[in-house]
Amino acid sequence: MILSHLKYTWLRFCIVASITLCSATTLVAQETSAASKPKDAPKTDVAKKKQDLNVVVTATSYPTALNKIGGSYVQVMTKKEIKRKGYKTAVEALQHIPGITIATTGTLGPVRISGLSATNTLVLLDGVSCNDTHDHSPSLDGVLASSIERIEIVRGSQAAIYGSNASGGVINIITNGYSKKPYEVHIGIEGGSYRTWLSHFNVSGTVDKLNYSVGLSLAGSQGYSAGNARNDKIIHEGNTSEKDGWKKMNTQVKLRYHVTDDWSVYFTHHYFSSRSEYDDNYNGMVVDRTKYVPNPDPTKFGTTVLDPGGLTAQRVESDKQILALGTDVATLDKSLKFHLDYSKLTDHIDNYNNDDKLMASTTGWNNKIKGLASYYIGAQVLTLATSFNKEKYRDNKKQAIHKQHSKAAWLQDQIILLNDDLVLLATLRHDSYSSFGGATTYHLAPSYHLPFTNTTFKFAYGTGFKTPSLNQLYMETWGNPDLEPEKSKTIDATIEQGFLKDELKFNVSYFNYKIDNLIGYDPNTYVNMQVKGQSEAHGYITKLSYDVPQKGGAQISYIRTSGRDGDSNPIARVAKNKVLSDAYMNITSKLETSLSFIYAGPRTESIASRSKDKDGNKINELDAYALLNAAVQYQVTDNWLVKARVDNITNKMYEESWAYATPGRSAYLGTEFVF
């Protein structure tokens, strides 16, 4: 009997991958000979590039110099930049990254890359997925800026490395690292408008063979009404007067023990707790509270009416834990490296209505084991990895439990040629899902640097495969067990030009992303459904930056984004035209100032939200807006910093989602101590 193709795709992939790895390694080893040894390697030896200060891990899954990552479009925001601009949360920081859109609805909002739906963005925390288990959307609620060391953003499909949910790109938030001192303590407090307060504590150090970092961050705000009290086109009269506050907490424990110079083990644990209040929807607007009045005739529907004098306890409470335990081993004079880890994500979400009644409660678990081997040989890095993933979702009110599992293997080859100017990167992956069978994805990302003009050409093409979440499949009322996985293709092409020893840089990047079987929901019944046809997002990003170390710098970006879903509906809540600009200056060795500007053009309002004004007119478009923010920090002593920030200096009234408020002019003052 002829064996089923699907049944043995997984086995064949592993065999082919292993043969390819061994064959390629043998071939390159013969060509590079003794020069391939890391201790005597020439300039092109990739293993030594870890010493490069501009190193990222997200684009290749191992430390790689920025100029050696191939054709992927990568952006990095450092801790220094986060502090300079005074960001309080990860969401605030990401809103100033070209190509990222976060349209908040009160204190919450989905994170989208290049206009794709939020579930196509994978968010990692120290390399571990923190996307919500209930719908696979990226969750950053509770991630405070004080805990962030840097943020790496890789645009375009990275599904060949990270699997489902990475079709649009990956955001990797890397938390505070280890001090080289026996101990170093950081303490900070901040407060300001809307009775907002933040505090953080972190102690880290190195004692003998042990690196450690322990941190606690707390924040809260009385907030403002989620229903926009400054929008004169919606109902007020006491319906937008209640303040919707929030509280956040996150803790961090990171340990790494170096058993030998070539062997270390590590443990990380992150805990996030968040409480965010929000408002009701009423006839396409946002108001403090409504109530349902039953129809005397039990065969007919009742009506929803305004109830401004009632209790307003509507909120979402969430807890998230991310645990990782792993080991790194290097052998063969550090030319062969192994990584093995186990990670577990647990998230719990409770939704309460205005009467303080628990309406929905869910808990999700995601357990993953991953193994990776990288072989550094001359100008080449070969990587073979495998992973096993088990996901579980429980509706706590119904006590219904659903499960699914998957396994994957991927092979990546990175070759650096022509005196480091040509980088070839290719990745092939196969996933096997318990609910959806097998899927093969790949990613090609070459780049070439023209040395005599200092011009770099980058190109990346990737395919993606995104499965529905257990919540989307089985949630009571809105679930749809007939959903199929999304399939995607993404193209990114970039030209980078450096001038004046790279103090002045210009780049332009084109993107075109296409998705089949996009998962959405029926705007009338809210049942999850498949959007017919092909959905598309395309556009380009241009960026000009000038940076003089120790003195100052400036940058400006223009982002053009267009696209439609399979039903020809325009991309909702994403500006076709957007400008981001900022500048900073070191006035003295202790005083630094920064100024940032955001312009977002008109945006199509979400059709699914059925937005209307108080006269019943349908809202199809959100107005353009421009914001100006400023920050200053003064290093009083080596151990004492004071800082101030003013957001929305012109007090512009704007909305990222119809009828939802955003902050007006607001000011914050803080201080930090290091000892």
XYZ file of C-alpha atoms in Angstrom:
675
model
C 0.000 0.000 0.000
C 1.318 3.468 -0.875
C 1.791 5.492 2.278
C -0.076 8.794 2.616
C 1.924 11.855 1.571
C 0.599 13.961 4.426
C 1.265 11.293 7.022
C 4.982 11.171 6.248
C 5.702 14.785 5.277
C 7.074 15.419 8.760
C 9.419 12.414 8.644
C 10.673 13.216 5.150
C 11.352 16.831 6.119
C 13.481 15.800 9.102
C 15.453 13.309 6.999
C 16.042 15.788 4.175
C 16.978 18.530 6.640
C 19.497 16.282 8.375
C 21.059 15.148 5.096
C 21.214 18.755 3.864
C 22.880 19.914 7.060
C 25.496 17.168 6.973
C 26.173 17.537 3.242
C 26.450 21.300 3.282
C 28.652 21.232 6.369
C 31.009 18.708 4.791
C 31.227 20.665 1.533
C 31.969 23.989 3.176
C 34.405 22.405 5.595
C 36.422 21.031 2.692
C 36.520 24.439 1.001
C 37.398 26.494 4.068
C 39.862 24.006 5.596
C 41.936 25.293 8.493
C 40.793 28.871 7.941
C 37.367 27.891 9.207
C 38.522 27.538 12.811
C 37.048 30.346 14.886
C 40.308 31.195 16.675
C 42.135 31.739 13.374
C 39.201 32.770 11.242
C 39.392 35.655 8.765
C 37.243 38.754 8.876
C 34.256 36.856 7.475
C 34.061 34.441 10.425
C 30.505 34.934 11.648
C 31.220 33.357 15.027
C 33.361 36.326 16.021
C 30.768 38.931 15.090
C 29.094 38.583 18.487
C 31.615 41.154 19.613
C 29.945 43.700 17.354
C 28.024 46.251 19.430
C 25.101 46.350 16.971
C 23.931 42.783 17.507
C 20.377 41.451 17.228
C 18.951 37.989 17.829
C 15.406 38.106 16.440
C 16.152 38.045 12.699
C 18.149 34.801 12.763
C 17.429 33.369 16.259
C 21.106 33.703 17.250
C 23.278 36.805 17.909
C 24.065 38.446 14.570
C 25.538 41.817 13.671
C 22.965 44.148 12.121
C 24.909 44.341 8.875
C 24.957 40.518 8.607
C 21.272 39.680 9.018
C 20.531 39.559 5.298
C 17.516 41.169 3.651
C 15.155 41.412 6.632
C 13.996 44.907 7.598
C 15.016 45.292 11.244
C 14.533 48.223 13.616
C 15.967 48.542 17.123
C 14.925 50.852 19.948
C 17.476 50.971 22.768
C 17.024 51.658 26.459
C 18.836 54.963 25.999
C 16.267 56.104 23.434
C 13.364 54.908 25.589
C 14.664 56.893 28.572
C 15.479 59.964 26.476
C 11.892 60.225 25.235
C 10.348 59.398 28.598
C 8.117 56.517 27.489
C 6.163 54.937 30.335
C 5.035 51.692 28.662
C 6.012 49.395 25.811
C 2.895 50.532 23.933
C 4.032 54.180 24.029
C 7.464 53.216 22.702
C 6.081 51.119 19.842
C 3.706 53.871 18.717
C 6.799 55.813 17.599
C 8.206 52.988 15.444
C 7.675 53.464 11.665
C 5.240 50.876 10.312
C 3.604 49.996 13.644
C 0.031 51.027 14.425
C -1.700 50.767 17.804
C -5.255 52.084 17.672
C -6.237 52.281 21.335
C -9.778 51.760 22.585
C -9.486 53.285 26.030
C -6.333 51.837 27.594
C -6.148 48.827 25.244
C -5.227 48.472 21.594
C -4.005 45.874 19.079
C -0.404 45.991 17.809
C -0.222 45.848 14.003
C 2.748 45.789 11.622
C 2.333 47.331 8.152
C -1.456 47.345 8.383
C -1.958 43.601 8.893
C -4.342 42.362 11.572
C -2.918 42.164 15.081
C -2.943 38.355 15.154
C -0.296 38.378 12.410
C 2.151 40.076 14.783
C 4.155 37.859 17.129
C 5.387 39.530 20.327
C 8.224 37.870 22.207
C 9.459 38.637 25.696
C 13.093 37.590 25.990
C 12.475 35.280 23.044
C 9.316 33.636 24.447
C 5.903 34.262 22.872
C 3.571 36.404 24.975
C 0.654 36.568 22.526
C -2.627 35.929 24.313
C -3.726 32.321 24.180
C -7.424 33.217 23.776
C -7.127 34.834 20.324
C -3.369 34.867 19.597
C -3.293 38.682 19.528
C -0.127 40.373 20.829
C -0.493 41.457 24.429
C 1.626 44.282 25.833
C -0.725 45.383 28.593
C 1.375 45.531 31.756
C 4.806 45.748 30.069
C 6.366 48.905 31.524
C 9.237 50.753 29.874
C 11.399 50.637 33.004
C 11.847 46.868 32.536
C 12.971 47.077 28.878
C 16.604 46.866 27.761
C 15.795 47.123 24.042
C 13.133 46.294 21.468
C 13.855 44.514 18.178
C 11.291 44.662 15.351
C 11.583 42.432 12.280
C 9.067 43.247 9.540
C 7.663 40.716 7.076
C 6.857 37.057 7.526
C 9.123 35.295 10.018
C 6.971 32.171 10.090
C 9.869 30.054 8.827
C 11.589 30.637 12.196
C 8.729 31.340 14.595
C 5.750 29.551 13.068
C 2.132 30.681 13.381
C 1.333 34.340 14.212
C 4.574 35.685 12.709
C 3.173 36.339 9.213
C 3.411 40.114 9.560
C 6.533 40.332 11.661
C 8.041 39.856 15.101
C 8.534 42.232 18.019
C 11.050 41.000 20.583
C 11.109 42.879 23.892
C 14.367 42.172 25.684
C 14.235 42.982 29.375
C 16.889 44.395 31.689
C 20.170 42.502 31.632
C 22.939 41.838 34.120
C 25.348 44.317 35.657
C 29.020 43.335 35.675
C 29.306 44.601 39.258
C 28.482 42.375 42.264
C 25.298 44.424 42.581
C 23.753 47.502 41.010
C 20.454 48.961 42.180
C 18.100 51.098 40.073
C 15.168 52.916 41.692
C 12.793 55.289 39.944
C 9.538 57.139 40.605
C 7.387 59.290 38.334
C 4.047 61.053 38.488
C 1.892 63.465 36.553
C -1.368 64.168 34.772
C -4.517 62.090 35.350
C -3.006 61.148 38.717
C -0.621 58.833 36.919
C 2.207 57.306 38.927
C 4.995 54.847 38.189
C 7.727 53.254 40.280
C 10.363 50.664 39.569
C 13.099 48.769 41.383
C 15.772 46.568 39.871
C 18.877 44.944 41.300
C 21.303 43.045 39.102
C 24.871 41.857 39.210
C 27.451 39.176 38.690
C 28.765 37.065 41.560
C 31.392 34.545 40.557
C 29.677 32.437 37.867
C 26.156 33.704 38.531
C 24.418 36.547 36.679
C 21.187 37.785 38.225
C 18.533 40.450 37.693
C 15.439 40.959 39.837
C 12.931 43.728 39.210
C 9.535 45.094 40.213
C 7.537 47.776 38.390
C 4.247 49.305 39.524
C 2.066 51.859 37.757
C -1.426 53.256 37.914
C -3.630 56.108 36.790
C -7.008 57.556 37.622
C -7.301 57.978 33.870
C -10.016 59.728 31.921
C -13.344 58.662 30.490
C -12.883 56.103 27.711
C -15.858 57.759 26.075
C -14.418 60.936 24.596
C -15.770 63.869 26.602
C -14.178 66.261 24.080
C -16.029 64.841 21.078
C -19.095 67.038 20.566
C -20.565 64.582 18.059
C -21.411 61.930 20.648
C -23.850 61.866 23.562
C -22.667 63.454 26.831
C -25.048 64.707 29.547
C -23.329 62.642 32.231
C -22.516 59.721 29.949
C -18.800 60.517 29.520
C -17.929 61.766 33.000
C -16.699 58.621 34.745
C -12.905 58.158 34.755
C -11.563 54.827 33.482
C -8.371 54.114 35.368
C -5.792 51.392 35.180
C -3.221 49.603 37.321
C -0.275 47.516 36.184
C 2.413 45.454 37.856
C 5.211 43.345 36.496
C 7.978 41.379 38.171
C 11.093 39.922 36.625
C 13.602 37.294 37.715
C 16.497 36.396 35.414
C 19.301 34.025 36.418
C 22.156 32.579 34.407
C 24.815 30.276 35.847
C 28.006 29.593 33.891
C 28.921 26.002 34.712
C 31.995 26.323 32.484
C 33.157 28.851 29.906
C 31.213 26.892 27.283
C 28.172 25.792 29.245
C 25.526 27.865 30.985
C 22.026 27.321 32.314
C 19.385 29.989 32.791
C 15.996 30.653 34.319
C 13.588 33.533 33.664
C 10.201 34.344 35.092
C 7.958 37.286 34.239
C 4.665 38.047 35.910
C 2.220 40.708 34.703
C -0.950 41.839 36.380
C -3.259 44.431 34.879
C -6.636 46.003 35.626
C -8.152 48.329 33.020
C -11.563 49.974 33.180
C -13.571 50.613 30.028
C -16.958 51.856 28.839
C -20.083 50.584 27.082
C -21.031 50.906 23.435
C -24.328 52.563 22.567
C -25.628 53.080 19.021
C -22.098 53.274 17.607
C -20.784 55.560 20.384
C -18.915 55.051 23.670
C -20.673 55.911 26.944
C -20.149 55.210 30.631
C -23.036 52.819 31.118
C -26.078 51.277 29.449
C -28.666 48.805 30.637
C -30.870 46.265 28.920
C -34.648 46.623 29.297
C -36.500 43.359 28.520
C -39.505 43.401 26.227
C -42.791 42.510 27.964
C -43.317 40.082 25.128
C -40.810 37.263 25.838
C -40.745 36.363 22.144
C -39.241 39.751 21.226
C -35.928 41.422 21.901
C -35.694 44.164 24.516
C -33.918 47.504 24.142
C -30.659 49.019 25.395
C -30.937 52.426 27.068
C -28.537 54.909 28.641
C -28.052 54.605 32.389
C -25.609 57.358 33.467
C -26.497 57.132 37.151
C -25.794 53.443 37.600
C -22.753 51.578 38.854
C -19.737 51.720 36.489
C -17.565 48.744 37.361
C -16.878 47.476 33.827
C -13.282 46.320 33.531
C -10.900 43.625 32.394
C -8.476 41.998 34.807
C -5.629 39.893 33.505
C -2.668 37.950 34.798
C 0.117 36.551 32.684
C 3.119 34.413 33.632
C 6.008 33.556 31.339
C 8.546 31.006 32.504
C 11.629 29.748 30.670
C 14.336 27.294 31.630
C 17.187 26.537 29.265
C 20.810 25.786 28.602
C 23.471 26.872 26.091
C 26.464 24.715 25.218
C 29.406 25.433 22.897
C 31.859 22.828 21.681
C 34.457 22.276 18.960
C 36.231 25.509 19.879
C 32.853 27.308 19.909
C 32.117 26.404 16.305
C 29.173 24.170 17.292
C 26.548 25.589 19.638
C 23.478 23.989 21.138
C 20.468 25.606 22.752
C 17.652 23.817 24.556
C 14.775 25.436 26.427
C 11.373 24.819 27.929
C 8.906 27.695 28.160
C 5.421 28.049 29.549
C 2.923 30.864 29.063
C -0.119 31.066 31.322
C -2.674 33.830 30.969
C -5.935 34.440 32.765
C -8.524 37.039 31.737
C -11.678 38.086 33.609
C -14.251 40.479 32.158
C -16.708 42.237 34.481
C -19.743 44.259 33.478
C -20.826 47.574 34.974
C -22.788 45.788 37.702
C -19.543 44.112 38.821
C -20.731 40.738 37.530
C -18.225 38.334 36.035
C -19.283 37.903 32.406
C -16.395 35.902 30.973
C -13.377 34.147 32.395
C -10.740 32.275 30.419
C -7.397 30.646 31.162
C -4.877 29.552 28.577
C -1.639 27.598 28.645
C 1.080 27.277 26.042
C 3.928 24.842 26.719
C 6.885 24.644 24.364
C 10.145 22.713 24.104
C 12.691 23.937 21.593
C 16.104 22.626 20.580
C 18.529 24.401 18.270
C 21.999 23.617 16.936
C 24.155 26.145 15.056
C 27.366 25.223 13.265
C 29.759 28.109 12.567
C 32.163 27.167 9.818
C 34.126 29.869 8.080
C 31.748 32.318 6.459
C 28.707 30.135 7.032
C 26.262 29.369 9.835
C 24.009 26.321 9.525
C 21.161 26.019 12.004
C 18.820 23.110 12.584
C 16.002 23.405 15.114
C 12.942 21.551 16.276
C 10.092 22.395 18.640
C 7.072 20.784 20.270
C 4.141 22.912 21.359
C 1.028 22.112 23.394
C -1.778 24.636 23.783
C -4.770 24.443 26.122
C -7.710 26.817 26.578
C -10.407 26.746 29.252
C -13.675 28.647 29.534
C -13.813 28.933 33.332
C -17.537 29.689 33.461
C -18.509 26.724 31.298
C -15.613 24.519 32.452
C -15.003 23.662 28.812
C -11.435 22.695 27.884
C -9.966 22.536 24.385
C -6.493 21.432 23.359
C -4.244 21.278 20.333
C -0.584 20.545 19.773
C 2.021 20.980 17.066
C 5.588 20.097 16.225
C 8.006 21.782 13.878
C 11.485 21.567 12.410
C 13.390 24.222 10.518
C 16.699 24.561 8.745
C 18.510 27.852 8.144
C 21.640 28.607 6.139
C 23.529 31.890 6.384
C 26.509 32.531 4.087
C 28.640 35.688 4.052
C 30.796 36.275 0.972
C 32.720 38.963 -0.930
C 34.551 40.440 2.027
C 31.368 40.536 4.132
C 29.401 42.501 1.511
C 27.112 39.699 0.290
C 24.831 37.960 2.787
C 22.660 35.020 1.753
C 20.043 33.792 4.223
C 17.502 31.034 3.575
C 15.150 29.248 5.975
C 12.860 26.248 5.431
C 10.336 25.045 8.003
C 7.685 22.376 8.328
C 4.924 22.388 10.970
C 2.547 19.576 11.831
C -0.671 20.594 13.608
C -3.023 18.215 15.393
C -6.040 20.127 14.075
C -4.904 21.298 10.633
C -2.327 18.872 9.253
C 1.025 19.971 7.878
C 2.333 23.229 6.454
C 5.688 24.182 4.915
C 6.944 27.760 4.959
C 10.175 29.373 3.814
C 12.041 32.671 3.944
C 14.687 34.059 1.556
C 16.581 37.195 2.625
C 19.714 38.175 0.644
C 21.499 41.515 0.978
C 24.401 43.179 -0.807
C 26.527 46.114 0.315
C 28.144 48.194 -2.437
C 31.322 49.349 -0.677
C 32.426 52.226 -2.925
C 29.054 54.014 -2.546
C 28.179 52.652 0.930
C 24.827 51.465 -0.413
C 23.036 48.353 0.842
C 20.337 46.488 -1.088
C 18.023 44.172 0.835
C 15.283 41.803 -0.269
C 13.132 39.385 1.722
C 10.401 37.006 0.598
C 8.546 34.836 3.054
C 5.493 32.626 3.341
C 3.326 32.215 6.411
C 0.715 29.912 7.914
C -1.453 31.091 10.833
C -3.828 28.753 12.641
C -7.023 29.901 14.393
C -6.810 30.069 18.173
C -8.790 27.673 20.346
C -10.910 30.626 21.412
C -11.714 31.534 17.804
C -12.668 27.930 17.137
C -14.678 26.980 20.205
C -15.681 30.038 22.272
C -19.369 29.970 23.131
C -21.498 32.259 20.923
C -18.625 33.572 18.751
C -16.542 30.474 18.054
C -16.480 28.814 14.639
C -15.018 25.270 14.444
C -15.001 25.449 10.630
C -12.284 28.122 10.470
C -9.258 27.326 8.330
C -5.665 28.582 8.697
C -4.563 31.802 7.017
C -1.857 31.587 4.358
C 0.343 34.538 3.482
C 3.145 35.801 1.254
C 5.242 38.862 2.082
C 7.806 40.885 0.135
C 10.150 43.514 1.569
C 12.707 45.405 -0.525
C 15.001 48.024 1.010
C 17.764 50.380 -0.091
C 19.980 51.908 2.593
C 22.459 54.694 1.912
C 25.047 55.971 4.359
C 26.891 59.295 4.237
C 29.525 60.983 6.387
C 30.750 57.729 7.914
C 27.154 56.711 8.526
C 26.330 59.754 10.646
C 23.770 60.578 7.937
C 21.579 57.701 6.717
C 18.712 57.369 4.287
C 16.619 54.314 3.510
C 13.504 53.510 1.571
C 11.642 50.235 1.996
C 8.749 48.756 -0.004
C 6.423 46.096 1.398
C 3.640 43.992 -0.093
C 1.798 41.462 2.070
C -0.996 39.152 0.869
C -3.180 36.882 2.988
C -5.676 34.221 1.958
C -8.441 33.006 4.312
C -8.124 36.027 6.626
C -9.917 35.360 9.919
C -12.362 38.087 10.895
C -15.836 38.244 12.388
C -19.382 38.981 11.282
C -20.177 42.607 12.269
C -23.786 41.665 12.991
C -23.418 38.427 14.956
C -19.737 38.776 15.991
C -19.231 35.118 15.067
C -15.704 34.438 13.799
C -15.641 33.948 10.059
C -13.339 33.606 7.084
C -12.990 36.689 4.884
C -13.343 35.503 1.300
C -10.753 36.403 -1.304
C -7.284 37.788 -0.798
C -6.468 40.534 1.689
C -3.526 42.821 0.961
C -1.428 45.530 2.585
C 1.284 47.389 0.696
C 3.218 50.615 0.839
C 6.627 52.025 1.624
C 8.634 53.653 4.405
C 11.281 56.315 3.909
C 13.577 57.418 6.704
C 16.306 60.058 6.969
C 18.428 60.196 10.120
C 21.408 62.211 11.300
C 23.267 61.309 14.455
C 26.411 62.801 15.959
C 27.503 60.805 19.020
C 27.556 62.767 22.286
C 26.025 65.819 20.584
C 22.597 65.098 19.153
C 20.607 63.890 16.221
C 17.342 63.920 14.318
C 15.264 61.612 12.162
C 12.129 61.805 10.074
C 10.080 58.975 8.563
C 7.226 58.956 6.080
C 5.003 55.886 6.020
C 2.544 55.127 3.219
C 0.156 52.216 3.826
C -2.696 51.013 1.623
C -4.675 47.830 1.313
C -8.009 46.043 1.412
C -9.452 42.829 2.716
C -11.026 40.168 0.502
C -14.347 42.022 0.570
C -12.649 45.182 -0.768
C -12.978 47.012 2.559
C -10.069 49.415 3.219
C -7.696 48.738 6.105
C -9.354 50.141 9.212
C -7.729 52.604 11.625
C -4.398 52.700 9.794
C -3.341 56.026 8.297
C -2.519 55.980 4.600
C -0.075 58.799 5.251
C 1.918 59.097 8.446
C 4.956 61.123 9.493
C 7.161 60.449 12.515
C 9.947 62.820 13.471
C 12.114 63.413 16.494
C 15.251 65.302 17.446
C 17.471 65.370 20.510
C 20.346 67.526 21.683
C 22.929 67.246 24.426
C 22.945 70.881 25.551
C 25.649 70.092 28.099
C 27.259 66.860 29.222
C 24.461 66.553 31.813
C 21.439 68.128 30.115
C 19.616 66.433 27.228
C 16.401 67.465 25.490
C 14.240 65.756 22.891
C 11.273 66.710 20.733
C 8.991 64.341 18.814
C 6.254 64.902 16.236
C 3.532 62.601 14.912
C 1.201 63.244 12.008
C -1.447 60.661 11.112
C -3.652 61.342 8.095
C -7.330 60.431 7.779
C -8.110 56.785 8.543
C -11.014 54.539 7.615
C -13.077 53.660 10.677
C -13.752 49.984 11.316
C -16.883 48.777 9.525
C -17.337 46.097 12.178
C -17.686 48.728 14.921
C -20.788 50.216 13.230
C -19.758 53.687 14.445
C -22.312 56.506 14.437
C -22.664 60.004 15.838
C -25.462 61.189 18.130
C -27.637 62.060 15.126
C -27.365 58.527 13.752
C -24.939 59.432 10.946
C -22.524 56.661 10.048
C -18.839 57.394 10.726
C -16.676 56.221 7.856
C -13.496 58.191 8.497
C -11.419 59.417 11.432
C -9.898 62.896 11.242
C -6.195 63.525 10.764
C -4.180 64.728 13.740
C -0.733 66.050 14.649
C 0.980 65.716 18.043
C 4.039 67.393 19.529
C 5.811 65.942 22.565
C 8.896 67.111 24.490
C 11.167 65.590 27.132
C 14.201 66.718 29.115
C 16.521 64.916 31.503
C 19.309 66.215 33.736
C 22.067 64.080 35.230
C 22.496 65.788 38.593
C 25.245 63.391 39.675
C 26.566 60.096 38.359
C 23.911 58.359 40.451
C 20.974 60.767 40.252
C 18.812 61.680 37.255
C 15.760 63.967 37.066
C 13.448 64.031 34.057
C 10.313 65.739 32.764
C 7.993 65.166 29.829
C 5.080 66.992 28.205
C 2.828 65.108 25.777
C 0.396 66.613 23.273
C 1.746 70.116 23.854
C -0.952 71.720 21.683
C -3.735 69.865 23.551
C -5.041 68.377 20.296
C -8.307 66.459 20.491
C -7.854 63.293 18.407
C -9.108 59.733 18.234
C -7.457 56.500 17.134
C -10.830 54.728 17.283
C -14.205 56.487 16.965
C -15.528 58.018 20.225
C -12.624 56.675 22.322
C -10.680 59.351 24.193
C -6.935 59.900 24.069
C -4.814 62.014 26.444
C -4.911 65.792 26.174
C -1.966 67.941 27.202
C -0.231 66.059 30.000
C 2.963 66.482 31.983
C 5.085 64.069 34.010
C 8.024 64.507 36.390
C 10.314 61.765 37.654
C 13.655 60.870 39.144
C 15.972 57.848 39.110
C 18.777 56.690 41.384
C 21.549 54.187 40.699
C 23.885 52.804 43.344
